[in-house]
Amino acid sequence: EEDRYRFMVRDDHTLQALDRDELRHERKFKLSPVTFTLSPLKELPDSTLRIIFGREPVSKPFVLTLAAGNALAAIRADGIGHFSVE
């Protein structure tokens, strides 16, 4: 199975893939494998993890860390719609 990512945008009450967007279309990761770590850990009823980046204050604070080889990036969310990349 290939490592791929997909950007989605919320359209009313559904999620639409950004397949025709030049920068955010589905593609393979250039550095593979990519490891994702979510803190605090969230229990999932199935194997699908969907993280929604929105401006609404509807979630708890979290840090999503992506790692590939020696490269590391973290997205920190405060739970009220503010995000920072470290």
mmCIF file of N, CA and C in Angstrom:
data_model
loop_
_atom_site.group_PDB
_atom_site.id
_atom_site.type_symbol
_atom_site.label_atom_id
_atom_site.label_comp_id
_atom_site.label_asym_id
_atom_site.label_seq_id
_atom_site.Cartn_x
_atom_site.Cartn_y
_atom_site.Cartn_z
ATOM 1 N N GLU A 1 0.843 -1.182 0.000
ATOM 2 C CA GLU A 1 0.000 0.000 0.000
ATOM 3 C C GLU A 1 0.886 1.241 0.000
ATOM 4 N N GLU A 2 0.550 2.203 -0.816
ATOM 5 C CA GLU A 2 1.325 3.431 -0.922
ATOM 6 C C GLU A 2 0.942 4.397 0.188
ATOM 7 N N ASP A 3 1.931 5.187 0.625
ATOM 8 C CA ASP A 3 1.655 6.260 1.571
ATOM 9 C C ASP A 3 1.158 7.448 0.776
ATOM 10 N N ARG A 4 -0.084 7.857 1.052
ATOM 11 C CA ARG A 4 -0.694 8.960 0.326
ATOM 12 C C ARG A 4 -1.395 9.863 1.323
ATOM 13 N N TYR A 5 -1.596 11.093 0.919
ATOM 14 C CA TYR A 5 -2.405 11.991 1.726
ATOM 15 C C TYR A 5 -3.416 12.671 0.837
ATOM 16 N N ARG A 6 -4.473 13.146 1.442
ATOM 17 C CA ARG A 6 -5.550 13.779 0.688
ATOM 18 C C ARG A 6 -6.097 14.953 1.494
ATOM 19 N N PHE A 7 -6.195 16.109 0.849
ATOM 20 C CA PHE A 7 -6.801 17.285 1.470
ATOM 21 C C PHE A 7 -8.280 17.309 1.129
ATOM 22 N N MET A 8 -9.080 17.615 2.127
ATOM 23 C CA MET A 8 -10.521 17.695 1.945
ATOM 24 C C MET A 8 -10.983 19.056 2.453
ATOM 25 N N VAL A 9 -12.091 19.536 1.913
ATOM 26 C CA VAL A 9 -12.693 20.780 2.376
ATOM 27 C C VAL A 9 -14.166 20.492 2.688
ATOM 28 N N ARG A 10 -14.650 21.101 3.770
ATOM 29 C CA ARG A 10 -16.040 20.893 4.152
ATOM 30 C C ARG A 10 -16.930 21.773 3.286
ATOM 31 N N ASP A 11 -17.912 21.150 2.661
ATOM 32 C CA ASP A 11 -18.887 21.842 1.826
ATOM 33 C C ASP A 11 -20.253 21.545 2.427
ATOM 34 N N ASP A 12 -20.815 22.507 3.156
ATOM 35 C CA ASP A 12 -22.033 22.304 3.946
ATOM 36 C C ASP A 12 -21.765 21.191 4.960
ATOM 37 N N HIS A 13 -22.391 20.035 4.793
ATOM 38 C CA HIS A 13 -22.231 18.958 5.762
ATOM 39 C C HIS A 13 -21.451 17.772 5.210
ATOM 40 N N THR A 14 -20.793 17.954 4.078
ATOM 41 C CA THR A 14 -20.019 16.867 3.486
ATOM 42 C C THR A 14 -18.574 17.315 3.279
ATOM 43 N N LEU A 15 -17.693 16.349 3.107
ATOM 44 C CA LEU A 15 -16.297 16.635 2.800
ATOM 45 C C LEU A 15 -16.054 16.372 1.324
ATOM 46 N N GLN A 16 -15.416 17.327 0.652
ATOM 47 C CA GLN A 16 -15.109 17.200 -0.764
ATOM 48 C C GLN A 16 -13.599 17.171 -0.937
ATOM 49 N N ALA A 17 -13.101 16.247 -1.741
ATOM 50 C CA ALA A 17 -11.667 16.159 -2.012
ATOM 51 C C ALA A 17 -11.234 17.312 -2.908
ATOM 52 N N LEU A 18 -10.038 17.810 -2.669
ATOM 53 C CA LEU A 18 -9.480 18.894 -3.491
ATOM 54 C C LEU A 18 -8.654 18.290 -4.625
ATOM 55 N N ASP A 19 -9.263 17.422 -5.400
ATOM 56 C CA ASP A 19 -8.554 16.683 -6.454
ATOM 57 C C ASP A 19 -8.026 17.572 -7.564
ATOM 58 N N ARG A 20 -8.641 18.702 -7.812
ATOM 59 C CA ARG A 20 -8.225 19.564 -8.926
ATOM 60 C C ARG A 20 -7.377 20.748 -8.469
ATOM 61 N N ASP A 21 -7.059 20.804 -7.183
ATOM 62 C CA ASP A 21 -6.239 21.883 -6.643
ATOM 63 C C ASP A 21 -4.771 21.588 -6.946
ATOM 64 N N GLU A 22 -4.062 22.561 -7.501
ATOM 65 C CA GLU A 22 -2.679 22.358 -7.929
ATOM 66 C C GLU A 22 -1.754 21.975 -6.771
ATOM 67 N N LEU A 23 -1.960 22.551 -5.601
ATOM 68 C CA LEU A 23 -1.077 22.280 -4.466
ATOM 69 C C LEU A 23 -1.595 21.203 -3.529
ATOM 70 N N ARG A 24 -2.914 21.039 -3.449
ATOM 71 C CA ARG A 24 -3.484 20.149 -2.436
ATOM 72 C C ARG A 24 -4.200 18.933 -3.013
ATOM 73 N N HIS A 25 -3.814 18.466 -4.185
ATOM 74 C CA HIS A 25 -4.427 17.263 -4.739
ATOM 75 C C HIS A 25 -3.787 16.022 -4.100
ATOM 76 N N GLU A 26 -4.465 14.890 -4.200
ATOM 77 C CA GLU A 26 -3.956 13.652 -3.633
ATOM 78 C C GLU A 26 -2.657 13.262 -4.325
ATOM 79 N N ARG A 27 -1.683 12.793 -3.543
ATOM 80 C CA ARG A 27 -0.400 12.372 -4.112
ATOM 81 C C ARG A 27 0.353 11.505 -3.120
ATOM 82 N N LYS A 28 1.428 10.903 -3.597
ATOM 83 C CA LYS A 28 2.290 10.106 -2.731
ATOM 84 C C LYS A 28 3.147 11.034 -1.885
ATOM 85 N N PHE A 29 3.521 10.567 -0.706
ATOM 86 C CA PHE A 29 4.501 11.283 0.095
ATOM 87 C C PHE A 29 5.853 11.155 -0.590
ATOM 88 N N LYS A 30 6.601 12.245 -0.692
ATOM 89 C CA LYS A 30 7.928 12.187 -1.306
ATOM 90 C C LYS A 30 8.906 11.452 -0.412
ATOM 91 N N LEU A 31 8.811 11.674 0.876
ATOM 92 C CA LEU A 31 9.627 10.952 1.850
ATOM 93 C C LEU A 31 8.726 9.913 2.493
ATOM 94 N N SER A 32 9.087 8.661 2.354
ATOM 95 C CA SER A 32 8.223 7.610 2.851
ATOM 96 C C SER A 32 9.067 6.603 3.621
ATOM 97 N N PRO A 33 8.605 6.017 4.668
ATOM 98 C CA PRO A 33 7.263 6.163 5.243
ATOM 99 C C PRO A 33 7.163 7.413 6.104
ATOM 100 N N VAL A 34 5.943 7.895 6.260
ATOM 101 C CA VAL A 34 5.655 9.036 7.120
ATOM 102 C C VAL A 34 4.923 8.510 8.346
ATOM 103 N N THR A 35 5.388 8.921 9.508
ATOM 104 C CA THR A 35 4.764 8.514 10.761
ATOM 105 C C THR A 35 3.969 9.685 11.318
ATOM 106 N N PHE A 36 2.726 9.430 11.687
ATOM 107 C CA PHE A 36 1.867 10.427 12.290
ATOM 108 C C PHE A 36 1.670 10.072 13.752
ATOM 109 N N THR A 37 1.808 11.063 14.632
ATOM 110 C CA THR A 37 1.570 10.864 16.055
ATOM 111 C C THR A 37 0.615 11.947 16.528
ATOM 112 N N LEU A 38 -0.447 11.538 17.197
ATOM 113 C CA LEU A 38 -1.440 12.475 17.707
ATOM 114 C C LEU A 38 -1.382 12.458 19.225
ATOM 115 N N SER A 39 -1.274 13.646 19.820
ATOM 116 C CA SER A 39 -1.221 13.745 21.272
ATOM 117 C C SER A 39 -2.218 14.818 21.716
ATOM 118 N N PRO A 40 -3.127 14.536 22.621
ATOM 119 C CA PRO A 40 -3.306 13.258 23.288
ATOM 120 C C PRO A 40 -3.882 12.227 22.332
ATOM 121 N N LEU A 41 -3.567 10.979 22.590
ATOM 122 C CA LEU A 41 -4.015 9.881 21.748
ATOM 123 C C LEU A 41 -5.530 9.775 21.789
ATOM 124 N N LYS A 42 -6.131 9.567 20.633
ATOM 125 C CA LYS A 42 -7.582 9.457 20.523
ATOM 126 C C LYS A 42 -7.939 8.025 20.153
ATOM 127 N N GLU A 43 -8.876 7.444 20.902
ATOM 128 C CA GLU A 43 -9.349 6.094 20.587
ATOM 129 C C GLU A 43 -10.234 6.145 19.342
ATOM 130 N N LEU A 44 -9.985 5.239 18.402
ATOM 131 C CA LEU A 44 -10.730 5.218 17.147
ATOM 132 C C LEU A 44 -11.593 3.968 17.064
ATOM 133 N N PRO A 45 -12.870 4.108 16.693
ATOM 134 C CA PRO A 45 -13.720 2.933 16.544
ATOM 135 C C PRO A 45 -13.334 2.084 15.334
ATOM 136 N N ASP A 46 -12.691 2.689 14.344
ATOM 137 C CA ASP A 46 -12.196 1.950 13.187
ATOM 138 C C ASP A 46 -10.805 2.481 12.871
ATOM 139 N N SER A 47 -10.258 2.161 11.744
ATOM 140 C CA SER A 47 -8.887 2.551 11.434
ATOM 141 C C SER A 47 -8.776 3.911 10.751
ATOM 142 N N THR A 48 -9.881 4.649 10.627
ATOM 143 C CA THR A 48 -9.862 5.934 9.937
ATOM 144 C C THR A 48 -9.637 7.068 10.931
ATOM 145 N N LEU A 49 -8.651 7.887 10.657
ATOM 146 C CA LEU A 49 -8.403 9.080 11.455
ATOM 147 C C LEU A 49 -8.660 10.286 10.571
ATOM 148 N N ARG A 50 -9.559 11.124 10.985
ATOM 149 C CA ARG A 50 -9.893 12.327 10.224
ATOM 150 C C ARG A 50 -9.646 13.523 11.145
ATOM 151 N N ILE A 51 -8.727 14.389 10.746
ATOM 152 C CA ILE A 51 -8.424 15.587 11.520
ATOM 153 C C ILE A 51 -8.938 16.772 10.728
ATOM 154 N N ILE A 52 -9.808 17.554 11.359
ATOM 155 C CA ILE A 52 -10.424 18.687 10.685
ATOM 156 C C ILE A 52 -9.815 19.966 11.238
ATOM 157 N N PHE A 53 -9.239 20.759 10.352
ATOM 158 C CA PHE A 53 -8.672 22.043 10.720
ATOM 159 C C PHE A 53 -9.707 23.109 10.404
ATOM 160 N N GLY A 54 -10.343 23.614 11.437
ATOM 161 C CA GLY A 54 -11.362 24.632 11.247
ATOM 162 C C GLY A 54 -11.166 25.772 12.226
ATOM 163 N N ARG A 55 -11.924 26.814 12.057
ATOM 164 C CA ARG A 55 -11.823 27.976 12.937
ATOM 165 C C ARG A 55 -12.857 27.950 14.054
ATOM 166 N N GLU A 56 -13.691 26.901 14.079
ATOM 167 C CA GLU A 56 -14.719 26.798 15.092
ATOM 168 C C GLU A 56 -14.112 26.225 16.378
ATOM 169 N N PRO A 57 -14.523 26.754 17.540
ATOM 170 C CA PRO A 57 -13.999 26.238 18.808
ATOM 171 C C PRO A 57 -14.718 24.955 19.219
ATOM 172 N N VAL A 58 -14.428 23.853 18.521
ATOM 173 C CA VAL A 58 -15.196 22.631 18.760
ATOM 174 C C VAL A 58 -14.351 21.425 19.171
ATOM 175 N N SER A 59 -13.065 21.579 19.304
ATOM 176 C CA SER A 59 -12.270 20.405 19.658
ATOM 177 C C SER A 59 -11.354 20.703 20.826
ATOM 178 N N LYS A 60 -10.731 19.659 21.317
ATOM 179 C CA LYS A 60 -9.761 19.793 22.393
ATOM 180 C C LYS A 60 -8.397 20.099 21.776
ATOM 181 N N PRO A 61 -7.516 20.747 22.519
ATOM 182 C CA PRO A 61 -6.170 21.003 21.999
ATOM 183 C C PRO A 61 -5.465 19.693 21.641
ATOM 184 N N PHE A 62 -4.650 19.742 20.584
ATOM 185 C CA PHE A 62 -3.883 18.563 20.189
ATOM 186 C C PHE A 62 -2.614 18.996 19.487
ATOM 187 N N VAL A 63 -1.688 18.040 19.378
ATOM 188 C CA VAL A 63 -0.471 18.223 18.588
ATOM 189 C C VAL A 63 -0.389 17.037 17.637
ATOM 190 N N LEU A 64 -0.313 17.319 16.344
ATOM 191 C CA LEU A 64 -0.144 16.301 15.312
ATOM 192 C C LEU A 64 1.292 16.398 14.825
ATOM 193 N N THR A 65 2.061 15.329 15.026
ATOM 194 C CA THR A 65 3.462 15.309 14.622
ATOM 195 C C THR A 65 3.634 14.399 13.418
ATOM 196 N N LEU A 66 4.344 14.886 12.400
ATOM 197 C CA LEU A 66 4.655 14.112 11.200
ATOM 198 C C LEU A 66 6.160 13.939 11.155
ATOM 199 N N ALA A 67 6.605 12.703 10.911
ATOM 200 C CA ALA A 67 8.037 12.432 10.854
ATOM 201 C C ALA A 67 8.335 11.539 9.662
ATOM 202 N N ALA A 68 9.416 11.885 8.945
ATOM 203 C CA ALA A 68 9.896 11.077 7.819
ATOM 204 C C ALA A 68 11.412 11.190 7.830
ATOM 205 N N GLY A 69 12.077 10.075 8.108
ATOM 206 C CA GLY A 69 13.529 10.120 8.226
ATOM 207 C C GLY A 69 13.924 11.073 9.332
ATOM 208 N N ASN A 70 14.815 12.018 9.033
ATOM 209 C CA ASN A 70 15.241 13.014 10.015
ATOM 210 C C ASN A 70 14.344 14.245 10.036
ATOM 211 N N ALA A 71 13.381 14.328 9.131
ATOM 212 C CA ALA A 71 12.482 15.488 9.071
ATOM 213 C C ALA A 71 11.343 15.318 10.067
ATOM 214 N N LEU A 72 11.008 16.406 10.747
ATOM 215 C CA LEU A 72 9.967 16.375 11.768
ATOM 216 C C LEU A 72 9.212 17.698 11.737
ATOM 217 N N ALA A 73 7.887 17.638 11.794
ATOM 218 C CA ALA A 73 7.057 18.835 11.866
ATOM 219 C C ALA A 73 5.896 18.547 12.797
ATOM 220 N N ALA A 74 5.468 19.562 13.534
ATOM 221 C CA ALA A 74 4.341 19.405 14.452
ATOM 222 C C ALA A 74 3.339 20.521 14.210
ATOM 223 N N ILE A 75 2.071 20.155 14.172
ATOM 224 C CA ILE A 75 0.981 21.122 14.065
ATOM 225 C C ILE A 75 0.301 21.151 15.420
ATOM 226 N N ARG A 76 0.309 22.307 16.045
ATOM 227 C CA ARG A 76 -0.279 22.475 17.368
ATOM 228 C C ARG A 76 -1.594 23.234 17.223
ATOM 229 N N ALA A 77 -2.682 22.656 17.772
ATOM 230 C CA ALA A 77 -4.003 23.280 17.743
ATOM 231 C C ALA A 77 -4.429 23.588 19.170
ATOM 232 N N ASP A 78 -4.957 24.789 19.388
ATOM 233 C CA ASP A 78 -5.358 25.163 20.744
ATOM 234 C C ASP A 78 -6.806 24.820 21.073
ATOM 235 N N GLY A 79 -7.549 24.263 20.109
ATOM 236 C CA GLY A 79 -8.928 23.863 20.343
ATOM 237 C C GLY A 79 -9.946 24.951 20.062
ATOM 238 N N ILE A 80 -9.485 26.173 19.814
ATOM 239 C CA ILE A 80 -10.425 27.269 19.523
ATOM 240 C C ILE A 80 -10.142 27.907 18.161
ATOM 241 N N GLY A 81 -9.516 27.128 17.280
ATOM 242 C CA GLY A 81 -9.340 27.581 15.909
ATOM 243 C C GLY A 81 -8.011 28.192 15.573
ATOM 244 N N HIS A 82 -7.040 28.150 16.490
ATOM 245 C CA HIS A 82 -5.712 28.675 16.213
ATOM 246 C C HIS A 82 -4.728 27.528 16.042
ATOM 247 N N PHE A 83 -3.884 27.620 15.013
ATOM 248 C CA PHE A 83 -2.930 26.557 14.699
ATOM 249 C C PHE A 83 -1.541 27.159 14.539
ATOM 250 N N SER A 84 -0.527 26.397 14.921
ATOM 251 C CA SER A 84 0.853 26.808 14.680
ATOM 252 C C SER A 84 1.639 25.589 14.221
ATOM 253 N N VAL A 85 2.643 25.830 13.392
ATOM 254 C CA VAL A 85 3.506 24.751 12.893
ATOM 255 C C VAL A 85 4.880 24.924 13.495
ATOM 256 N N GLU A 86 5.406 23.838 14.047
ATOM 257 C CA GLU A 86 6.736 23.878 14.675
ATOM 258 C C GLU A 86 7.667 22.947 13.946
#
